[in-house]
CSV table of N, CA and C in Angstrom, one decimal:
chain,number,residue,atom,x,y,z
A,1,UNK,N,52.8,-37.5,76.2
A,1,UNK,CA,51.6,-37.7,75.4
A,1,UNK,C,50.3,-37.3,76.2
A,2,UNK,N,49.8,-36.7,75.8
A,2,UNK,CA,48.3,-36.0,76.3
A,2,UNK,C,47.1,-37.2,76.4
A,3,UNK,N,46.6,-37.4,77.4
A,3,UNK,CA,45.3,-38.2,77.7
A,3,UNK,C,44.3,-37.9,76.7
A,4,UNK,N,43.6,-39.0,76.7
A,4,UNK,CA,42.7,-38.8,75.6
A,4,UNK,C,41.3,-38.2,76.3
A,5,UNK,N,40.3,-37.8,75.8
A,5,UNK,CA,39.2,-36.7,76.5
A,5,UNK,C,38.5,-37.8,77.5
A,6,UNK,N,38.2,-39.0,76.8
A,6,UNK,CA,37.4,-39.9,77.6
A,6,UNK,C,37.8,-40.0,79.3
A,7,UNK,N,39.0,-39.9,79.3
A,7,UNK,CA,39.5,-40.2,80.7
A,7,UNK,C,38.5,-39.4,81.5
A,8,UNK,N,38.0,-38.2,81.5
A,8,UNK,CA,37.0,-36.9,82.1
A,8,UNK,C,35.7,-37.9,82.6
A,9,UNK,N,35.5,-38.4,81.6
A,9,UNK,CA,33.8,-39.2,82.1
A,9,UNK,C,34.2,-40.7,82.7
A,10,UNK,N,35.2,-40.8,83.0
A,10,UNK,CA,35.6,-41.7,83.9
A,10,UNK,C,35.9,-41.5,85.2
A,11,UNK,N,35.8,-40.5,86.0
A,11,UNK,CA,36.1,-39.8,87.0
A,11,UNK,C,34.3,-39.0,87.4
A,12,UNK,N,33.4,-38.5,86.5
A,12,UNK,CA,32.3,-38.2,86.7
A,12,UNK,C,31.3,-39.2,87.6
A,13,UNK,N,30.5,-38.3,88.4
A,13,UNK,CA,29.7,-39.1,89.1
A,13,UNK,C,28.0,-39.0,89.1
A,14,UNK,N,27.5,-39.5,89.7
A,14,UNK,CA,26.2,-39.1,89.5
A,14,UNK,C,25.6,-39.4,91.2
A,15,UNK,N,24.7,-38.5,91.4
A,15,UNK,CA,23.4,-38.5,92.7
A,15,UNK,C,22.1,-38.3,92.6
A,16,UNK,N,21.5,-38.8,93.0
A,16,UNK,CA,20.1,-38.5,93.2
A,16,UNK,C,19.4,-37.1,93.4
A,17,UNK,N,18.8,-36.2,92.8
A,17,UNK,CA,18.3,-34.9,93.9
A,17,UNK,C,18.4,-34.9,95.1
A,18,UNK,N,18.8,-34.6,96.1
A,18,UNK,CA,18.5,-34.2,97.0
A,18,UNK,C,17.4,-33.5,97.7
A,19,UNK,N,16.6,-33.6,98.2
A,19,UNK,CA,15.7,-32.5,99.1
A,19,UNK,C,16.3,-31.5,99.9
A,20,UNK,N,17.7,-31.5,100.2
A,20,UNK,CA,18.2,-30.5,100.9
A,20,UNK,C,18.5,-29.0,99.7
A,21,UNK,N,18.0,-29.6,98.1
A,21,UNK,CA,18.1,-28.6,97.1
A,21,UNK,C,17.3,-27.7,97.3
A,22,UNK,N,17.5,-26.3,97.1
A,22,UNK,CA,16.2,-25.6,96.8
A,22,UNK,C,15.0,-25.6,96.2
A,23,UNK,N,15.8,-25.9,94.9
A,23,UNK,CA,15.4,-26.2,93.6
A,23,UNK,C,14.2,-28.0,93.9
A,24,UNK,N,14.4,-28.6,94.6
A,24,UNK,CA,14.1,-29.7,94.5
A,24,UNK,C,12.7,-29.8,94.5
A,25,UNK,N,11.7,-29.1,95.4
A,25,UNK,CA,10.4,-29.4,95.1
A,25,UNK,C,9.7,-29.2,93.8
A,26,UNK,N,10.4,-27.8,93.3
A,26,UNK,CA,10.2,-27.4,92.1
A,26,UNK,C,10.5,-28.4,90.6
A,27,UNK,N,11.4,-28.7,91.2
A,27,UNK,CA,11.9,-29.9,89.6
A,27,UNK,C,11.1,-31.1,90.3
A,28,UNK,N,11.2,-31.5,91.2
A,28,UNK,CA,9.7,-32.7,91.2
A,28,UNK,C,8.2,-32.6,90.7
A,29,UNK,N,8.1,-31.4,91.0
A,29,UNK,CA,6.7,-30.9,90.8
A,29,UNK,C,6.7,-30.8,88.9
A,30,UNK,N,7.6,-30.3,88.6
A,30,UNK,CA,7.5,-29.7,87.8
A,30,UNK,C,7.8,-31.2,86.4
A,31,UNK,N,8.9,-31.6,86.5
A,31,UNK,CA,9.5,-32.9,86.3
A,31,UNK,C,8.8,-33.9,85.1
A,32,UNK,N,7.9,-34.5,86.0
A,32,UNK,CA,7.0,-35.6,85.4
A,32,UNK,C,5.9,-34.7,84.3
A,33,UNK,N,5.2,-33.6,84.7
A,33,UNK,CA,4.3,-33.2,83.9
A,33,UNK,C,4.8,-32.6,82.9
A,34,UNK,N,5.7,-31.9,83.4
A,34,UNK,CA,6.1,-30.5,81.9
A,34,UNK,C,7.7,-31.0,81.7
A,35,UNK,N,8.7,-30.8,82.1
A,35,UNK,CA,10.3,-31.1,82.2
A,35,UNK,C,10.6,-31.8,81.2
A,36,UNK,N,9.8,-33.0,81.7
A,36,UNK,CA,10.2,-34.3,81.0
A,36,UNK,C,9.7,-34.7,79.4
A,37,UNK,N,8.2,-34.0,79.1
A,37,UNK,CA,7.4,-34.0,78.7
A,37,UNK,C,7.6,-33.1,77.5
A,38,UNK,N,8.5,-31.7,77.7
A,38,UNK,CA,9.1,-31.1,76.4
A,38,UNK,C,10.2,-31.0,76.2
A,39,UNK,N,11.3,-31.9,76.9
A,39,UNK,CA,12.2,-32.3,76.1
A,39,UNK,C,12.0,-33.3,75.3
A,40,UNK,N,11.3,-34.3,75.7
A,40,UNK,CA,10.8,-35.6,74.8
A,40,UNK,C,10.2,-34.7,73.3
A,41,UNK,N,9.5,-33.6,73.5
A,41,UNK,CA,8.5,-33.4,72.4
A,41,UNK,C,9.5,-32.6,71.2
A,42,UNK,N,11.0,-32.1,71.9
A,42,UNK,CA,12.1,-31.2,71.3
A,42,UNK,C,12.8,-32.1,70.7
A,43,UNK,N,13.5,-33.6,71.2
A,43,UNK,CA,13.8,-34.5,70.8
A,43,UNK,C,12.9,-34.9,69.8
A,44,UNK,N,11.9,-35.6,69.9
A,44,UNK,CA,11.0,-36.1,68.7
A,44,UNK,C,10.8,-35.1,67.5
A,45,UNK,N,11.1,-33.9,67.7
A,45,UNK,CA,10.5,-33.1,66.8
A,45,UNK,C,11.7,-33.0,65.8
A,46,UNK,N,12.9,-33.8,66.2
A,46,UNK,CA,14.2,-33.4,65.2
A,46,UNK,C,14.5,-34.6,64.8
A,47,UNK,N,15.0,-34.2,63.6
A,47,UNK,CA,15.4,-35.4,62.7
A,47,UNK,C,16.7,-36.3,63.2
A,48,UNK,N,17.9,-35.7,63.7
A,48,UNK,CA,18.3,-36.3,64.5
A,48,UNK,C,18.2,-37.2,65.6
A,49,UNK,N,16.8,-36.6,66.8
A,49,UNK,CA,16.8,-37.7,67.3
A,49,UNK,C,15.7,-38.5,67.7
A,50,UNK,N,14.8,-37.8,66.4
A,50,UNK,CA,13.3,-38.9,66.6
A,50,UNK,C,13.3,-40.2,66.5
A,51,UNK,N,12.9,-40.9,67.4
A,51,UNK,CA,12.5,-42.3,67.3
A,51,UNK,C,14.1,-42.9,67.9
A,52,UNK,N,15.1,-42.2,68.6
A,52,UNK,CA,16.3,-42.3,68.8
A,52,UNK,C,16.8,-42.4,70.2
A,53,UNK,N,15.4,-42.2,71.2
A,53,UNK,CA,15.4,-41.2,72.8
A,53,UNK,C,15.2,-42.8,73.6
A,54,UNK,N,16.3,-43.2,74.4
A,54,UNK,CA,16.1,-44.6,75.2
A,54,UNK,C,15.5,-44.1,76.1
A,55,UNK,N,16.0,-42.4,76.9
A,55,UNK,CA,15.5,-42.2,78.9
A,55,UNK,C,16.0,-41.1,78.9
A,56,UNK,N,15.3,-40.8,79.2
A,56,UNK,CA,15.4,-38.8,80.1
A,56,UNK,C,15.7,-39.1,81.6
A,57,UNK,N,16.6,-38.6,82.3
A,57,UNK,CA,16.3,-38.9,83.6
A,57,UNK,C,17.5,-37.3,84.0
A,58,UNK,N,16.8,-37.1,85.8
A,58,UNK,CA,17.7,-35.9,85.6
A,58,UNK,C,18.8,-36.4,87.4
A,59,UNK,N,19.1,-35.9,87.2
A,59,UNK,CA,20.3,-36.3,88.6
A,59,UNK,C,21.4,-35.4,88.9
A,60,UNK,N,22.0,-35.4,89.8
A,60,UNK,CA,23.1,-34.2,89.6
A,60,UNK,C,24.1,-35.0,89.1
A,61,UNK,N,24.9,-34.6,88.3
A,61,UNK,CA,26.4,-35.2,87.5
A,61,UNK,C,27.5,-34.3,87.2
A,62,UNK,N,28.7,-34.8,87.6
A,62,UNK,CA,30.0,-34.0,87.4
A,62,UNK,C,31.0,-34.3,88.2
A,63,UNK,N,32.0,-33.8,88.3
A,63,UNK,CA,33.5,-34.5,89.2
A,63,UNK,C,33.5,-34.3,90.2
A,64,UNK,N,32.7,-33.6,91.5
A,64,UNK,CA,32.8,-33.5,92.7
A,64,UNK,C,32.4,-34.9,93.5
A,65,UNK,N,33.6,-35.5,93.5
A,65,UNK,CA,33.2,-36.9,94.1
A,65,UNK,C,33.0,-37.0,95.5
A,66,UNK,N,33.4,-36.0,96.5
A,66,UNK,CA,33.5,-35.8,97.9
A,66,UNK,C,31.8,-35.6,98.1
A,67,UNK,N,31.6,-34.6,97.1
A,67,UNK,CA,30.0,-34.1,97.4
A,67,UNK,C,29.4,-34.0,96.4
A,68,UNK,N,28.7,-35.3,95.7
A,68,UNK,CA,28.1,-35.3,94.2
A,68,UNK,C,27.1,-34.5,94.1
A,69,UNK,N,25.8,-34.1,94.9
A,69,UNK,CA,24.9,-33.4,95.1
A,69,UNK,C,25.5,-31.7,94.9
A,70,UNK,N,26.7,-31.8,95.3
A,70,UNK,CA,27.2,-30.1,94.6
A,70,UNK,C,27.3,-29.7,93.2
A,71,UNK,N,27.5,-31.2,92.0
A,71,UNK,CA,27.5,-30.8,90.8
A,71,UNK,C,26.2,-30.7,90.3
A,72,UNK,N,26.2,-30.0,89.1
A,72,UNK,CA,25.3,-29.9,88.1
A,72,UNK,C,24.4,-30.6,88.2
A,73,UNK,N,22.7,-30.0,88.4
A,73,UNK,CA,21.9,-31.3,88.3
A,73,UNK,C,21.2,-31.0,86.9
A,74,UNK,N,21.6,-32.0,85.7
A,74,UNK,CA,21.7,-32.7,84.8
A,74,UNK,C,20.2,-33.3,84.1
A,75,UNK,N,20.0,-32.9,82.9
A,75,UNK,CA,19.0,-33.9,82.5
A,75,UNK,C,19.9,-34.3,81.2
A,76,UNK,N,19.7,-35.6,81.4
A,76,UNK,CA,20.2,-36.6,81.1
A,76,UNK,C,19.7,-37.1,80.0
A,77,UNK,N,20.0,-37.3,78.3
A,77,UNK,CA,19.5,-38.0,77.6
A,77,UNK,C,20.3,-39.4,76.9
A,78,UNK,N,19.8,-40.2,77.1
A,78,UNK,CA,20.7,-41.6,76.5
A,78,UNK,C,19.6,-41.8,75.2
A,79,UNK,N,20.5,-42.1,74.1
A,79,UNK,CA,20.0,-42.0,72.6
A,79,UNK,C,20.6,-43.2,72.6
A,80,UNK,N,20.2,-43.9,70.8
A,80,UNK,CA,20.7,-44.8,69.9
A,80,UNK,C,22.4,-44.8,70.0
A,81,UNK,N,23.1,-45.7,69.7
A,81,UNK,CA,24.3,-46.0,69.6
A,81,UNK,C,24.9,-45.3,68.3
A,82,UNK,N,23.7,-45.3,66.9
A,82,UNK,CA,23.5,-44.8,65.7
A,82,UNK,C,23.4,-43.1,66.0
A,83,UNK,N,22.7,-43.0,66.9
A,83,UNK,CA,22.8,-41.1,66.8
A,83,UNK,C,23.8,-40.5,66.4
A,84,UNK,N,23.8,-39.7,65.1
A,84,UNK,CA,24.7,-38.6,64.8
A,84,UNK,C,25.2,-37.6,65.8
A,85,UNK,N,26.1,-37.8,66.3
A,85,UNK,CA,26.8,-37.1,67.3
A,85,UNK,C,27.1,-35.6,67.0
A,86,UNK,N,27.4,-36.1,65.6
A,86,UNK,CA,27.9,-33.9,64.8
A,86,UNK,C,27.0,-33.6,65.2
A,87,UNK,N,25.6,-33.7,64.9
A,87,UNK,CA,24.4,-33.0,65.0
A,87,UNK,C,23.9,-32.6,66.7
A,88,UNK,N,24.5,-33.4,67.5
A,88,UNK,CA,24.0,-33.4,68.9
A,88,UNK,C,24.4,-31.6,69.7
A,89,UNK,N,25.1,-30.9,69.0
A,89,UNK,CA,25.5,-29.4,70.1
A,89,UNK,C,24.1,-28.7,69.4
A,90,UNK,N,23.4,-28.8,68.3
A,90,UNK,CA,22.3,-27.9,67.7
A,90,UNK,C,21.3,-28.7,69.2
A,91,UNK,N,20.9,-29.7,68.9
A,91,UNK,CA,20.3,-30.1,69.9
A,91,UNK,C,20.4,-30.1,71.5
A,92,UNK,N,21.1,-30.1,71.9
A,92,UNK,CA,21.4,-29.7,73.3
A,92,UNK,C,21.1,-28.2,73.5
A,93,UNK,N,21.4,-27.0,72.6
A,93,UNK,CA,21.2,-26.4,72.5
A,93,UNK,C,19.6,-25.8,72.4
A,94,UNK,N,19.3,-26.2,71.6
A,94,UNK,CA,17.7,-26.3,71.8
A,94,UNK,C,16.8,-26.6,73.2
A,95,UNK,N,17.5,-27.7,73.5
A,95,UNK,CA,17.2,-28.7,75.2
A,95,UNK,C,17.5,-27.3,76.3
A,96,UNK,N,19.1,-26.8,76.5
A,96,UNK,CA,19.5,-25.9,76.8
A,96,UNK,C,18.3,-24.6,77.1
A,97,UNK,N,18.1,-24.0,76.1
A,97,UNK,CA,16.8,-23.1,76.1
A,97,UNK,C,15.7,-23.3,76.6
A,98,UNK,N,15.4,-24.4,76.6
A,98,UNK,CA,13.7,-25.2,77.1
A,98,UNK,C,14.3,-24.9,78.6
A,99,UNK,N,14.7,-25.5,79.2
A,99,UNK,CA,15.3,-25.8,80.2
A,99,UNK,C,15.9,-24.3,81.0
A,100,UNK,N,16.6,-23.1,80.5
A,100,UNK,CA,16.5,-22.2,80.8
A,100,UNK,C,15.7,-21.0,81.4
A,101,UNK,N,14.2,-21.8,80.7
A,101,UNK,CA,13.3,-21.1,80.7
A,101,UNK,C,12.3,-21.6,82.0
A,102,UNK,N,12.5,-22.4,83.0
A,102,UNK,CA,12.6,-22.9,84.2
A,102,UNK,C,13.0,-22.2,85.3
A,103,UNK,N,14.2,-21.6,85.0
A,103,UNK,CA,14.8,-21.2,86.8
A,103,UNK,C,15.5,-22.0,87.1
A,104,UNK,N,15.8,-22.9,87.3
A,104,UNK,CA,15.9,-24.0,88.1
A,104,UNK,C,17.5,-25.0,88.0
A,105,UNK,N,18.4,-24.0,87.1
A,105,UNK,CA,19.8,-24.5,87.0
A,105,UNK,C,19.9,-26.0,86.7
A,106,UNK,N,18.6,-26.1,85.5
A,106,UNK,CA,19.1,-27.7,84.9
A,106,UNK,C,19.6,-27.1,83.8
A,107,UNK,N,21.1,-28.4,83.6
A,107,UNK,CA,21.4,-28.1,82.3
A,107,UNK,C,21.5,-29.7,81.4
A,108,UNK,N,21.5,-29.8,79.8
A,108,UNK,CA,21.2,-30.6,78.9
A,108,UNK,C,22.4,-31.3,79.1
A,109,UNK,N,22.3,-32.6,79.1
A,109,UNK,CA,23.5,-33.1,78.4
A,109,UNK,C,23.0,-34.7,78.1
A,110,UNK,N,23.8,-35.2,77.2
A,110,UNK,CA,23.9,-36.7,76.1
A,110,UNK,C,25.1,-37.5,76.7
């Protein structure tokens, strides 16, 4: 019998930026004023998940449990319990783009 998907984010980890990142002064700097500031405005602007956004926060996340600062550094959105989930790949997707347009190898995820 095949595991069910959940098992995957039960093994996921999370870390703090590091400063030993390249990337790291840039996403600090960058972060609080602008980062943070139009994904909130990409979120509110869709029906899906206006009035729906608990925290943005960005961190590196993913399965490298030996060295968590190796995975993906992550911005992070925690929504409503209610959020339409079908609707959430259009939106990430959108987030995705914002975020591409950086440099800076963040990627979206819920």
């Amino acid at each position: 019998m095949a595991q069910p998907n959940w098992h995957k984010t039960l093994r996921k980890t999370i870390a703090v930026l590091s400063n030993d990142d390249p990337d790291y002064t840039a996403i600090q700097e960058k972060w609080s004023s602008t980062i943070r500031h139009g994904i909130r405005d990409i979120l509110e602007s869709l029906p899906t998940t206006n009035d729906r956004v608990n925290s943005i926060a960005v961190f590196h996340m993913g399965y490298n449990i030996t060295k968590p600062t190796d995975n993906a550094k992550t911005v992070y959105v925690a929504v409503d319990y209610d959020t339409p989930e079908e609707e959430f790949p259009a939106v990430l997707d959108k987030m995705q783009e914002y975020l591409d347009g950086f440099g800076l190898g963040l990627v979206a995820f819920y």
